[in-house]
Each structure stands twice: as structure tokens, then as C-alpha cells.
Short mmCIF file of C-alpha atoms in Angstrom, two decimals:
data_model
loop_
_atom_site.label_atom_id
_atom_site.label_comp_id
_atom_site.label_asym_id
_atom_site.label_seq_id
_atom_site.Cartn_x
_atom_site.Cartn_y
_atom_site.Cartn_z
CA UNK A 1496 -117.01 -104.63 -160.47
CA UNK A 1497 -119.75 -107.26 -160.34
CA UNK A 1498 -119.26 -107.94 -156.94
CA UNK A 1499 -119.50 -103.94 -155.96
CA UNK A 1500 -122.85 -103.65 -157.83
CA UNK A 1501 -123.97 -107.26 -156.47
CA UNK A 1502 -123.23 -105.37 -152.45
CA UNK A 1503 -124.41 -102.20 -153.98
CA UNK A 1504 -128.08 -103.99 -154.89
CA UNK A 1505 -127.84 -105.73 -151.96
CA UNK A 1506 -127.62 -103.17 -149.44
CA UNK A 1507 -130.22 -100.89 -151.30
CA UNK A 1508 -132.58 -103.89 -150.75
CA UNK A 1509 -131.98 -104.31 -147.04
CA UNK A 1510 -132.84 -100.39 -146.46
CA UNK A 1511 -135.36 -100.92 -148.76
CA UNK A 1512 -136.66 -103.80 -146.29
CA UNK A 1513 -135.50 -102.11 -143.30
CA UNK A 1514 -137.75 -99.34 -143.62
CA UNK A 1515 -141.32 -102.28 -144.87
CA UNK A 1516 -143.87 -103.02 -142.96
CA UNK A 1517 -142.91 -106.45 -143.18
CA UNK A 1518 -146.27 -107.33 -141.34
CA UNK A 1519 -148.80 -109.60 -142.69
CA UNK A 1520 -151.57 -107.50 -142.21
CA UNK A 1521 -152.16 -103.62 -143.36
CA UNK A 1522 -150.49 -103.15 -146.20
CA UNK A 1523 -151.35 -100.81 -149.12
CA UNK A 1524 -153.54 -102.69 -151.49
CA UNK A 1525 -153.30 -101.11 -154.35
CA UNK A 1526 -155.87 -103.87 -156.67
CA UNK A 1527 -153.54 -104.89 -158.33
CA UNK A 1528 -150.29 -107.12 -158.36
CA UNK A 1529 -146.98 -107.89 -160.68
CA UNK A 1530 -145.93 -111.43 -161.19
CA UNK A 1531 -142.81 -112.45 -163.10
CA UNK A 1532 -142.50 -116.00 -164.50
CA UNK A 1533 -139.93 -117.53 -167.40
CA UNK A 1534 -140.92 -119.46 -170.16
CA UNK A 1535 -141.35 -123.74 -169.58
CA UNK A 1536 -142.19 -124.63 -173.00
CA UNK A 1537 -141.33 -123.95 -176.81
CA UNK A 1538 -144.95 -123.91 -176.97
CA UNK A 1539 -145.34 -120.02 -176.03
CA UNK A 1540 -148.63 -119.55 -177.39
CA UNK A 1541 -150.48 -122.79 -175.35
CA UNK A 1542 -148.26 -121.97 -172.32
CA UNK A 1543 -150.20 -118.00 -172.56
CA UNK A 1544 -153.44 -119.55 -172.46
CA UNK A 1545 -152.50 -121.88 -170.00
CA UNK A 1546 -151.12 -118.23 -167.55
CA UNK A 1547 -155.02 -116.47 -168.54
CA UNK A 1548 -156.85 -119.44 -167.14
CA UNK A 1549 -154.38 -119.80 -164.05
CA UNK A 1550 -154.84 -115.88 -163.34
CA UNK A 1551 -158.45 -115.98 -164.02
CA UNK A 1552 -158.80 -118.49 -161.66
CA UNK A 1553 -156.70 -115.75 -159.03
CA UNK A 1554 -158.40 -112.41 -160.71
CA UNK A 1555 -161.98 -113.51 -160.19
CA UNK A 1556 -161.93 -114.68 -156.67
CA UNK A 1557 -159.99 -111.75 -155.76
CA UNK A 1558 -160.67 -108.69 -157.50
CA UNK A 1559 -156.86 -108.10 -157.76
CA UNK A 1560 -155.93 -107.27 -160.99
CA UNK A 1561 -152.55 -109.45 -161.80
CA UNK A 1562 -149.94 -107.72 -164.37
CA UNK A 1563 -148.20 -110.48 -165.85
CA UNK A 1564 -145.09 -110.07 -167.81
CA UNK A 1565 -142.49 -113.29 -169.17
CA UNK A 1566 -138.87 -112.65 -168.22
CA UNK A 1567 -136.09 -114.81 -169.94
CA UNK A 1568 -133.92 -116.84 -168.16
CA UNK A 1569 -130.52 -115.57 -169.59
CA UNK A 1570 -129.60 -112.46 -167.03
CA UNK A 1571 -132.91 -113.35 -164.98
CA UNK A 1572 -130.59 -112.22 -161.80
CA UNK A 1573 -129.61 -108.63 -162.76
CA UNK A 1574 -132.80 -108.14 -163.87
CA UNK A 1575 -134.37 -109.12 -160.77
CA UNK A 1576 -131.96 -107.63 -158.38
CA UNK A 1577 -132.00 -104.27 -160.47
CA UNK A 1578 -135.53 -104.16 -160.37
CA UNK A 1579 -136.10 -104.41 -156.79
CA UNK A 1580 -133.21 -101.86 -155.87
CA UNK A 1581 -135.03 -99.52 -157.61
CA UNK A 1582 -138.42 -100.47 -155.95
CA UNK A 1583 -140.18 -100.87 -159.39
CA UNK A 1584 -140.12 -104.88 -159.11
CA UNK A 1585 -142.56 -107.72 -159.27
CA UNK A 1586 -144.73 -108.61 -156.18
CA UNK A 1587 -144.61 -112.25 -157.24
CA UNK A 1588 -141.84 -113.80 -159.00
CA UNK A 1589 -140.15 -117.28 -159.72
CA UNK A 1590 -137.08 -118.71 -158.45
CA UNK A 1591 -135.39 -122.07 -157.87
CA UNK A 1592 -133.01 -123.14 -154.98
CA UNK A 1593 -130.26 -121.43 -156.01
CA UNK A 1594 -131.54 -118.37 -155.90
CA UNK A 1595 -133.92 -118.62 -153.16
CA UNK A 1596 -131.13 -119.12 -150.52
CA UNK A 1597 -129.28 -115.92 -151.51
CA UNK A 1598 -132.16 -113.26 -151.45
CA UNK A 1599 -133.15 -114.44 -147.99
CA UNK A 1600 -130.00 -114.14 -146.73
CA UNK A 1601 -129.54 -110.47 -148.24
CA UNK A 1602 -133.35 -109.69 -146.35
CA UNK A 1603 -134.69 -109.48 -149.50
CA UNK A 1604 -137.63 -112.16 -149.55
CA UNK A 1605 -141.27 -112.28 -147.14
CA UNK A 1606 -141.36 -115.49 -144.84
CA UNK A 1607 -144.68 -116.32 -146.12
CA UNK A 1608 -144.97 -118.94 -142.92
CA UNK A 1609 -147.91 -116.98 -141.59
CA UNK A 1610 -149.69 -116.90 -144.65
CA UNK A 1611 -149.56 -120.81 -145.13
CA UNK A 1612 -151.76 -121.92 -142.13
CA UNK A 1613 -154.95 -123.27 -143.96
CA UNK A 1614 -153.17 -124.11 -146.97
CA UNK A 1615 -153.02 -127.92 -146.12
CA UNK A 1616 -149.07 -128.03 -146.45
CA UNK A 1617 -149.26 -131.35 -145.48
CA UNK A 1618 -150.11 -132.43 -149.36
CA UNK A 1619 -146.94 -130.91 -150.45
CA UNK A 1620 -144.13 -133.28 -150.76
CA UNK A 1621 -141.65 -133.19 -148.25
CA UNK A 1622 -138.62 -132.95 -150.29
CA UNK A 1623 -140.07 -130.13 -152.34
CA UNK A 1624 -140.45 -128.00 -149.30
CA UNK A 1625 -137.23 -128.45 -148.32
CA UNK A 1626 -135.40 -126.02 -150.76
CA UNK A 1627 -137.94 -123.62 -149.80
CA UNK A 1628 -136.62 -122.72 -146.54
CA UNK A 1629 -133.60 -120.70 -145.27
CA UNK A 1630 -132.65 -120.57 -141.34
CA UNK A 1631 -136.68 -121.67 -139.80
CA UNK A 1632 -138.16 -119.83 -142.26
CA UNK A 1633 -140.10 -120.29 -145.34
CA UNK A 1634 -139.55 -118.03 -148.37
CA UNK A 1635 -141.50 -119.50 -151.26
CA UNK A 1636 -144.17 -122.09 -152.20
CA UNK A 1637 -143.13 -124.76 -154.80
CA UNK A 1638 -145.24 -125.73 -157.59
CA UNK A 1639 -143.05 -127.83 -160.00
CA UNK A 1640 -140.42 -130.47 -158.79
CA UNK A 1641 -138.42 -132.90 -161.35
CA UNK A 1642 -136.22 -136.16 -161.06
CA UNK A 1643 -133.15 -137.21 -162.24
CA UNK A 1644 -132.73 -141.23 -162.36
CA UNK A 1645 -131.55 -143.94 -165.01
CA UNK A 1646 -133.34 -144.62 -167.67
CA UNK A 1647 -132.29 -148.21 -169.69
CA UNK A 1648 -132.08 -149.44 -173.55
CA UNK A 1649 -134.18 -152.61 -173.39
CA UNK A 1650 -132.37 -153.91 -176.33
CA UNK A 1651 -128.72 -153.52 -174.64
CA UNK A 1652 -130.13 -155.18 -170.88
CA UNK A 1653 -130.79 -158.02 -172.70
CA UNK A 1654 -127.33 -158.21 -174.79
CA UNK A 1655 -125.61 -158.36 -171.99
CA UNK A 1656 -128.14 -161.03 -170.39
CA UNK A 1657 -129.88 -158.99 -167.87
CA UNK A 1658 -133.80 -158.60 -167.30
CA UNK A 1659 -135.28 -155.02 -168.17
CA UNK A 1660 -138.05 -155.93 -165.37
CA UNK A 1661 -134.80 -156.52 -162.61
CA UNK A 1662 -132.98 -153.14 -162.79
CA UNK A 1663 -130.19 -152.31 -160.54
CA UNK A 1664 -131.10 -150.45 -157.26
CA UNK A 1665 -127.70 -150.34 -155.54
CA UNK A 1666 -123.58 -149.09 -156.65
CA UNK A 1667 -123.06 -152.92 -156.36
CA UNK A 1668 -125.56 -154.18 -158.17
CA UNK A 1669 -124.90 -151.39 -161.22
CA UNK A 1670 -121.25 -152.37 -161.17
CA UNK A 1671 -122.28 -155.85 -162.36
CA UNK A 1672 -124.37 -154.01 -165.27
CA UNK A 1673 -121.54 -151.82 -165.81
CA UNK A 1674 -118.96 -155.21 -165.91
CA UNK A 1675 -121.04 -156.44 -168.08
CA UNK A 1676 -121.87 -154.15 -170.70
CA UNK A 1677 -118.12 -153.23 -171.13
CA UNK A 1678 -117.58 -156.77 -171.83
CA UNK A 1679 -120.29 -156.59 -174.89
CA UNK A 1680 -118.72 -153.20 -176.19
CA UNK A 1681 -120.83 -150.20 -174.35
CA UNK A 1682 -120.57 -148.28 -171.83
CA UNK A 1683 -122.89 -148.03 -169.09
CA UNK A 1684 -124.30 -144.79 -168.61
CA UNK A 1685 -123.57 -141.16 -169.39
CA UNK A 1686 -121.55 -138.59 -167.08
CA UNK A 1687 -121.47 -134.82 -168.32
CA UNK A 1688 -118.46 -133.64 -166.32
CA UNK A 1689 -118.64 -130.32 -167.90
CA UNK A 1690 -121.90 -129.83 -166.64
CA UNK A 1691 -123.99 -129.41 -163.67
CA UNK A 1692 -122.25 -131.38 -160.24
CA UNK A 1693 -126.22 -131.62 -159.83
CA UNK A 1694 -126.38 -134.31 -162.27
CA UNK A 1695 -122.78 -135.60 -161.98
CA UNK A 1696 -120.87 -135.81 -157.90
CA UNK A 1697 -123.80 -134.94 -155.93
CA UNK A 1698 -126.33 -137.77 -156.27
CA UNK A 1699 -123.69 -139.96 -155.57
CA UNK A 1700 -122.26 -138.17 -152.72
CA UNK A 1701 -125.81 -137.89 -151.23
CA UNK A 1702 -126.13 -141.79 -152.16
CA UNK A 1703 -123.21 -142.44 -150.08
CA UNK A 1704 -124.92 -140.62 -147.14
CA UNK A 1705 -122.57 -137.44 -147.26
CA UNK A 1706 -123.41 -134.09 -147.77
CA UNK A 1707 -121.47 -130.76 -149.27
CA UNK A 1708 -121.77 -128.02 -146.77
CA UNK A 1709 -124.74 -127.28 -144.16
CA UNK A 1710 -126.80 -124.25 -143.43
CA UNK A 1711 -124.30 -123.12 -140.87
CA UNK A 1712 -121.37 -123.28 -143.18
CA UNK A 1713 -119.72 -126.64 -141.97
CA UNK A 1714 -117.87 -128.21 -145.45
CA UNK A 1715 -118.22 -132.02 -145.02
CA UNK A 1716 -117.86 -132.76 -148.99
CA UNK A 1717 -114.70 -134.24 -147.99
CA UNK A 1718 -115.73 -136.55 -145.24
CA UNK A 1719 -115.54 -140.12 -145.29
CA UNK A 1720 -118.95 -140.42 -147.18
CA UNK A 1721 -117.85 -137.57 -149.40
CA UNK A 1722 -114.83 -139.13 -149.97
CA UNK A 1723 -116.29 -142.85 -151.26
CA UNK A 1724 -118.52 -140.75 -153.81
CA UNK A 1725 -115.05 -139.60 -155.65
CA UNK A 1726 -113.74 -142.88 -155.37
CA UNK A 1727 -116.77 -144.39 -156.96
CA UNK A 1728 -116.81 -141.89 -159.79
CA UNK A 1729 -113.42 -142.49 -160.18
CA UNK A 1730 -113.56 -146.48 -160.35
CA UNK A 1731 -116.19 -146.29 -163.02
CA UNK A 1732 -114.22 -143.67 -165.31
CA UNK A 1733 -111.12 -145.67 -164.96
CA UNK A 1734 -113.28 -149.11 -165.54
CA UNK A 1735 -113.88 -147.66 -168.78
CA UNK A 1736 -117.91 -148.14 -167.52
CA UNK A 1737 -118.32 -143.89 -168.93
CA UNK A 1738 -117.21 -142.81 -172.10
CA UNK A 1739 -113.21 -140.74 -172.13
CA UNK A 1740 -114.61 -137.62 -172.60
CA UNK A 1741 -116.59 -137.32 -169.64
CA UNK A 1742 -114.21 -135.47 -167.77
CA UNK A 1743 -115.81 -132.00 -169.99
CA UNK A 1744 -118.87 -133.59 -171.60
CA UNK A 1745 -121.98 -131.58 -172.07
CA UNK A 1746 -124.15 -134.42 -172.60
CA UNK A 1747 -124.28 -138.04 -174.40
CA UNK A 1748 -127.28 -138.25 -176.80
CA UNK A 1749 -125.60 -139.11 -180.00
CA UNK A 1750 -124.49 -142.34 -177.87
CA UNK A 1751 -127.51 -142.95 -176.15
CA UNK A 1752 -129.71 -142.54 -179.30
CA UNK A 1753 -127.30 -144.31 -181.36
CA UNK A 1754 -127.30 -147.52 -178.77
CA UNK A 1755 -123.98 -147.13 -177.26
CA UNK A 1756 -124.83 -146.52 -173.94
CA UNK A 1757 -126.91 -148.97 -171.44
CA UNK A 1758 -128.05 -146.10 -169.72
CA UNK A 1759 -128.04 -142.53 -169.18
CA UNK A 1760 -129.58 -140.48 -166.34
CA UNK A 1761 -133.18 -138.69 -167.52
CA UNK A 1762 -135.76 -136.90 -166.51
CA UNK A 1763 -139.07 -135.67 -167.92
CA UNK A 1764 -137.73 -133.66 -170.56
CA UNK A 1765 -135.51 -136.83 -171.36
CA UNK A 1766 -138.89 -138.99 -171.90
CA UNK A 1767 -140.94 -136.75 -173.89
CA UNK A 1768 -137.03 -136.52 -175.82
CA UNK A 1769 -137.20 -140.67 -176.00
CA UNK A 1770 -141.16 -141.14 -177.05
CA UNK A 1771 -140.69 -138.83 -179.89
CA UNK A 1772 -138.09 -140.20 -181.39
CA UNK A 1773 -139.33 -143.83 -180.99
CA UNK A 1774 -135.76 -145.46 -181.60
CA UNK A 1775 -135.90 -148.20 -178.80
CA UNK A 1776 -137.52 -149.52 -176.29
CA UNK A 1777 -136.38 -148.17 -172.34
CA UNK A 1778 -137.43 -148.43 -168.60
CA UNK A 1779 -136.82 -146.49 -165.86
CA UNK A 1780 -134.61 -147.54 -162.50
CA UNK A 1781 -135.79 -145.99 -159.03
CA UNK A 1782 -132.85 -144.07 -157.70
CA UNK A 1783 -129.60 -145.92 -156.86
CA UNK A 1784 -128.90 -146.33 -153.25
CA UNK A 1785 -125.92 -146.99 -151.15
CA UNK A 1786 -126.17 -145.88 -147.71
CA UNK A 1787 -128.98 -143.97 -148.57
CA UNK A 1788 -131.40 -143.76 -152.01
CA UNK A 1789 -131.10 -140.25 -153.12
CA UNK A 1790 -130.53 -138.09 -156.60
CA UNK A 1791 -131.03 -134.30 -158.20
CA UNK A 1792 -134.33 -133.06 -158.89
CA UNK A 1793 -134.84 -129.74 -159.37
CA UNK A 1794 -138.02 -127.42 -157.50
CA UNK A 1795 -139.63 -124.02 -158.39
CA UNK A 1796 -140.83 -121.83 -156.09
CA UNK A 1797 -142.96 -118.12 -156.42
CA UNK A 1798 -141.69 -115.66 -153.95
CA UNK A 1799 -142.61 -112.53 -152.58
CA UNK A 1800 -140.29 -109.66 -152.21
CA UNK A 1801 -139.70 -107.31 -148.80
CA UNK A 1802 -140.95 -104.25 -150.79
CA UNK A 1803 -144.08 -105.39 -152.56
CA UNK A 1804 -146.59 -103.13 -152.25
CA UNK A 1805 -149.24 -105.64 -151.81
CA UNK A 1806 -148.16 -108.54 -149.70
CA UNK A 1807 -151.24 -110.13 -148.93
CA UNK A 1808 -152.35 -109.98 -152.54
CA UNK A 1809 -149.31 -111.66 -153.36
CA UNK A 1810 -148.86 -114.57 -150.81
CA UNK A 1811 -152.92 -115.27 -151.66
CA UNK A 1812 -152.02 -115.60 -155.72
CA UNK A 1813 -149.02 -117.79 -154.35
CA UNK A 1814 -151.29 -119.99 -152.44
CA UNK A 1815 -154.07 -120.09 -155.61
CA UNK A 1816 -151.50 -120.27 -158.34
CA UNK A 1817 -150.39 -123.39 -156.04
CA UNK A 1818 -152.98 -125.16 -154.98
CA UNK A 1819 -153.99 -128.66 -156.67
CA UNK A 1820 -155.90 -127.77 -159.63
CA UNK A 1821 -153.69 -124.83 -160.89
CA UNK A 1822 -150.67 -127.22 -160.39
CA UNK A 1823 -152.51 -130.11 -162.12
CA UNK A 1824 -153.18 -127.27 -165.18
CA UNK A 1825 -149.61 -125.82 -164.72
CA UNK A 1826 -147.71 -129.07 -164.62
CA UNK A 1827 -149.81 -131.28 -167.28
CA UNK A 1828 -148.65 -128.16 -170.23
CA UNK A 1829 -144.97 -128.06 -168.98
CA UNK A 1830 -144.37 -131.67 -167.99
CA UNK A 1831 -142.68 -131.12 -164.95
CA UNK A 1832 -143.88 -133.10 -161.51
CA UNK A 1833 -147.00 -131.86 -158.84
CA UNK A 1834 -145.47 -130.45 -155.88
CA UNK A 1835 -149.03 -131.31 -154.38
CA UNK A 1836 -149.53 -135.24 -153.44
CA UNK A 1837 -153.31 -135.23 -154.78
CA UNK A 1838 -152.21 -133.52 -157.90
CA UNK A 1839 -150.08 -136.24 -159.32
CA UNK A 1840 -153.22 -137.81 -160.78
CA UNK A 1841 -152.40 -135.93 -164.00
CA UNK A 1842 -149.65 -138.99 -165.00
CA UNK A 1843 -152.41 -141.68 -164.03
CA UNK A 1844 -152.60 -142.60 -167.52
CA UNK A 1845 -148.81 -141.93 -168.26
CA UNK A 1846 -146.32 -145.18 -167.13
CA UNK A 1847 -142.95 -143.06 -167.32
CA UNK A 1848 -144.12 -139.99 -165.76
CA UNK A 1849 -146.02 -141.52 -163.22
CA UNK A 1850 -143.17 -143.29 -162.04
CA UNK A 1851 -140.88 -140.57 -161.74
CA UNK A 1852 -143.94 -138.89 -160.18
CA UNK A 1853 -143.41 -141.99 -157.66
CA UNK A 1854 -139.58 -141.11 -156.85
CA UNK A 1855 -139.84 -137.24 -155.89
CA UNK A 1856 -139.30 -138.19 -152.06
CA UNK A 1857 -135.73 -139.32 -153.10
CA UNK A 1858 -134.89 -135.62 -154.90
CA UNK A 1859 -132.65 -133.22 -153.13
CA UNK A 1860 -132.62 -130.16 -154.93
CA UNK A 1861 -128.63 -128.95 -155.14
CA UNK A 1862 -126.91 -127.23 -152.19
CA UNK A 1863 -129.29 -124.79 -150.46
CA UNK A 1864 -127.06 -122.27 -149.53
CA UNK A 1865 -126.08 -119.16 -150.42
CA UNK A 1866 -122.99 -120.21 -151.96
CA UNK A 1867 -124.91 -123.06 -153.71
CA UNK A 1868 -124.00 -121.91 -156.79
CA UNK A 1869 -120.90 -119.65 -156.23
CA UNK A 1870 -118.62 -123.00 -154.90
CA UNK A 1871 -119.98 -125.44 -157.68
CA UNK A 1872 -117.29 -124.67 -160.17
CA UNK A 1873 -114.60 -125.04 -157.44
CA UNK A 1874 -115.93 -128.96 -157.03
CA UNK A 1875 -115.71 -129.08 -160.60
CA UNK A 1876 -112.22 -127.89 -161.14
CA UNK A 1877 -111.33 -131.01 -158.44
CA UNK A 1878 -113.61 -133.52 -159.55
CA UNK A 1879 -111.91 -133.31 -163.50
CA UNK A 1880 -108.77 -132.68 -162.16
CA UNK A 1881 -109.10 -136.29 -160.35
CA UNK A 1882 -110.14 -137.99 -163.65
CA UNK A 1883 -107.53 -136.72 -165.53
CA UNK A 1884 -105.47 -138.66 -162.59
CA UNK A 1885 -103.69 -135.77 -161.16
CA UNK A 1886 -104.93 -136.32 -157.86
CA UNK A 1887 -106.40 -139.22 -155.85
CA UNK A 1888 -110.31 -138.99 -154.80
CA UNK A 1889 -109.00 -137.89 -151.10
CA UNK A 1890 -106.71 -135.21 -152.39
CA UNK A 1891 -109.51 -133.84 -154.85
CA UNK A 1892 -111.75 -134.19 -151.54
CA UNK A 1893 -109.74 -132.17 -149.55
CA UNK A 1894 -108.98 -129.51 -152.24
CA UNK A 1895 -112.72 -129.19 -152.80
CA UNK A 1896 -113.14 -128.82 -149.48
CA UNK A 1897 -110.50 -126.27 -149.06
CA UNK A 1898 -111.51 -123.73 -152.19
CA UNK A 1899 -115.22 -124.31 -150.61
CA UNK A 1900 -113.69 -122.83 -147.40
CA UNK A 1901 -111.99 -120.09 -148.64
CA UNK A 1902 -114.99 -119.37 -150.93
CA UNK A 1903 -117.12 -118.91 -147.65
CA UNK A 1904 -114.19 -116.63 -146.14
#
């Protein structure tokens, strides 16, 4: 049933699109636009002041009165999809890659290319833009971006007689970490195998140069790069080097916070988490590398949809709500990372943020595809099924690689 009202939304937003003038130039202004964001903090009352001053900054350049409204995350696809079926949507809303890939492909988002000209793209990272695109063509503009790395206890790199200053940057050089803090009775990092592959196979499998599947639907997660990223993951679960339950873990706080861990992979969130608390001292690694140094960091992008009524009102409050001062504004109250290069300035004065700020050209941001999100749980179902040692990392490979197939059949 969800899949016939899925291809039912679908198609009524390709006639919908079909019938546009998809140009960039003559549409109906109507003075006014609709822009749909989510919430970013638990701070709901500075985060509204922060959205006035951002769409003042739009409104009275403009003249275009914005309508903004806060959607919640849970459902935030029905909601969107029903919205626009029924031509009563947002001109402006927020996605992230998962999303992004999917309404392109149904012909439901504006390339906003020929809007971006003179909007000095070149000060966007490169790896935020990335997830922005679908087949050539560019769909949204990204103004947050986030990184995923490990973050160290102080207190247990020196029990096991390593220097916090001389973190590992390479598999080999974290296996010795990992040796070694087994031998002193912890384990070396966190792995939430019930969670996200985003945060668990993938950076490894894009640190062992591999990828999952491309743009034009070739699998590869069970290559020969693809194939050393299970084996790793398995090594260091059978090592002992993660805790047993991270075949369906959720997360490892209670071990990090209570010092059982050496590490566990962070971001942002996880340092504002750490500085509250105040319970030990930690540093941050750059990515690991093997072939390649690579991990997870998410990106959010505003789109337009095919059946705004005000396109150019909408890809302009895109390119304001965007540019470096907005992002410095929208980024210093939600903690995430600049998308803009000259914007990063806001961590100057911050050591852990800035140097995540310092790592976002490592970030890939999930599979962009489609089927990002559909063929995640399939890799799941194979990755735990290896760790419970039902099948070798080859076999869980190929049977990834297999469902994946079948998925995109």
C-alpha cells in the first residue's frame, strides 16, 4: 500500500512538473514565498529569533514576504510528498542526501544551476556540493555539513603508553592502539551495529578506497576494496577491540563516559555532549586512512520544488539564506559546520570545532542515490549476520551485493 501511494504521489508530481514552466525567468511572483525547515536545537525559542533575523535579512532586500512554518522530522516525507501532490507545498524546503537523490529522480526538484552563476560557488566546500547533485545537475544549495571522526580519552592513551599529541591516522597504526588497550582491559572504540551503516561499514569501506553503488546503478560494495572493509570490521569484533554487543548496539555512552572505551567516533553534537559533562580530558584524530582518508558527515541542503509558484523568489532566498553571514548566524546557534570556506571563522576561538571544521574535505555524505536509503538495511542484515560468524566477510559481501541488486530490480 505504501508503495502504491509512494507511485501515486510520484506520478501526480511529474504531471504536476510536466505541465511548469520550469524556466528561470517569468514566473508568477506572487510577493510572497513558503519555506519549510525542521528544528536543529532544543533551544526553540533562540533558534526563532535566530529564523526572523535570517528572513529579515531575505524580506528586506527583496520585498518578498517569506511564510515560514517548522515541520518535524518524524513523517517529514509524507508530509512533503503529500503536500506537493496536492500543489499546496512549500517553495523552499530542507532536505539531506537521502532525500535529495529521490525527488530529482521522480522530476520533482528545480536544477537551480542557472541561478548559481554569481554566487561565488567556489567558497563552498567541495565535498558539501557533492550530495547536492543528481545526473549533471544541481538540486539544492548546502548550508550545514558535519563530521564523523575519533575522538580519544586522554587518561586511557596514556594507560596504555601512547601520546594524546601522536594519534593514529591509519587501520595499522589504530590496530596497535586497539592491541594495546585490550591488553589494559578496554576496548578501543565504539561500533553501533544497530544503527546507521553511515557511522558503522561505510567510512571504512570508503577508507579502503571502495564504494557501494554508483549513480548509474553499478553495485561494487562487494569488490575487492569492499570486501577488505568487512574483513577489517570483522578482525576488530573478533579481536575483542569493540564491545560483544555491537552487532545491534544503538550507541556506547555509558562506556565511553564511564572510561571503558579509548575511543568512540563523534561529532559536534558529541563535543558540546563531552564539554558539558566535563568527565575527562579528550582529543580529536583526523580521519583514518587506508587507501584513501575518508568518513560520514552529513550535509543539508534547501531545495526548490517543480511547482513553486515563485521560483526566482525562491532560488534568491536559497542563495541569501546561504551565503556567508547567514551561514555564520545559522551554524554558530545549531553547531553544525559552514558549508562556505570564509564562514568557518565562527570556530576561530573554538579548538574542537575548528578542527573538525578542518576535516570536512574528508566527509562523504552516505550513498547518493535513490536507493540510498531503501538498500541500507539489506547491508545491515549482512554485515550482523557476518559478526555473529554465520558468514565470512566475502560471503556477507556478495549477499549485500546481491539483495542491493535485486533491490534496484
Amino acid at each position: 500500500m505504501k508503495k502504491l501511494f509512494s507511485l501515486f504521489l510520484f506520478c501526480s508530481l511529474l504531471l504536476v512538473a510536466c505541465n511548469d514552466d520550469s524556466e528561470t525567468s517569468g514566473s508568477n511572483d506572487k510577493g510572497e514565498i513558503t519555506v519549510w525547515a525542521h528544528p536543529y536545537t532544543d533551544n526553540q525559542e533562540k533558534e526563532g529569533e535566530m529564523w526572523k533575523e535570517l528572513i529579515a535579512s531575505y524580506e528586506e532586500t527583496s520585498g518578498v514576504k517569506v511564510n515560514f512554518e517548522q515541520i518535524p522530522w518524524a513523517n517529514r516525507d509524507q508530509k512533503i510528498l503529500t503536500a506537493l501532490a496536492a500543489n499546496n507545498g512549500p517553495d523552499v524546503f530542507y532536505a539531506i542526501p537521502d532525500q535529495m537523490p529521490q525527488y530529482a529522480e521522480a522530476g520533482m526538484l528545480v536544477d537551480l544551476s542557472p541561478y548559481l552563476e554569481d554566487n561565488d560557488m567556489d567558497d563552498f566546500v567541495e565535498s558539501s556540493l557533492i550530495p547536492t547533485k543528481w545526473k549533471g545537475k544541481m538540486y539544492g544549495v548546502p548550508i550545514l555539513q558535519s563530521v564523523e571522526t575519533f575522538m580519544y580519552n586522554v587518561d586511557v592513551v596514556k594507560a596504555i603508553g601512547e601520546d594524546p599529541s601522536k594519534l593514529p591516522t591509519t587501520w595499522e597504526e589504530f590496530e596497535k592502539w586497539a592491541a594495546k588497550a585490550k591488553e589494559k582491559g578496554y576496548y578501543a572504540s565504539s561500533f553501533q551495529g544497530g544503527g546507521s551503516m553511515n557511522g558503522t561499514l561505510y567510512p571504512y569501506l570508503w577508507q579502503a578506497g571502495g564504494e557501494i553503488l554508483t549513480e548509474d546503478n553499478k553495485v561494487l560494495i562487494n569488490n575487492e576494496n569492499g570486501v577488505e572493509a568487512f574483513e577489517f570490521i570483522n578482525k576488530i569484533y573478533n579481536n575483542g577491540y569493540i564491545p560483544k554487543d555491537s552487532i545491534t548496539a544503538l550507541d556506547h555512552d555509558a562506556l565511553w563516559d564511564s572510561g571503558k572505551l579509548l575511543s568512540i567516533q563523534g561529532a559536534g553534537k558529541s563535543v558540546s555532549r563531552m564539554l558539558e559533562k566535563e568527565t575527562f580530558d579528550f582529543v580529536i584524530a583526523p580521519p583514518l586512512k587506508n587507501k584513501k582518508q575518508a568518513t560520514y558527515g552529513t550535509t543539508g541542503m534547501f531545495v526548490v520544488p517543480v511547482n513553486s509558484d515563485n521560483k526566482d523568489a525562491a532560488a534568491e532566498f536559497i542563495k541569501v539564506i546561504t551565503n556567508a553571514e547567514n551561514q555564520r548566524k545559522f551554524n554558530r546557534e545549531t553547531q553544525f559546520i559552514p558549508t562556505r570556506e570564509s564562514a568557518k571563522d565562527i570556530y576561530d576561538d573554538q579548538k574542537y570545532l575548528a578542527q573538525l571544521a578542518s576535516y570536512t574535505q574528508f566527509t562523504q555524505s552516505g550513498v547518493i542515490h535513490p536507493e540510498g536509503r531503501n538498500i541500507m538495511p539489506l547491508i545491515q542484515a549482512e554485515l550482523q549476520t557476518m559478526l555473529e560468524g554465520k558468514k565470512t566477510p566475502k560471503e556477507a559481501a556478495d549477499a549485500a551485493a546481491k539483495a542491493i541488486e535485486e533491490k534496484l530490480k
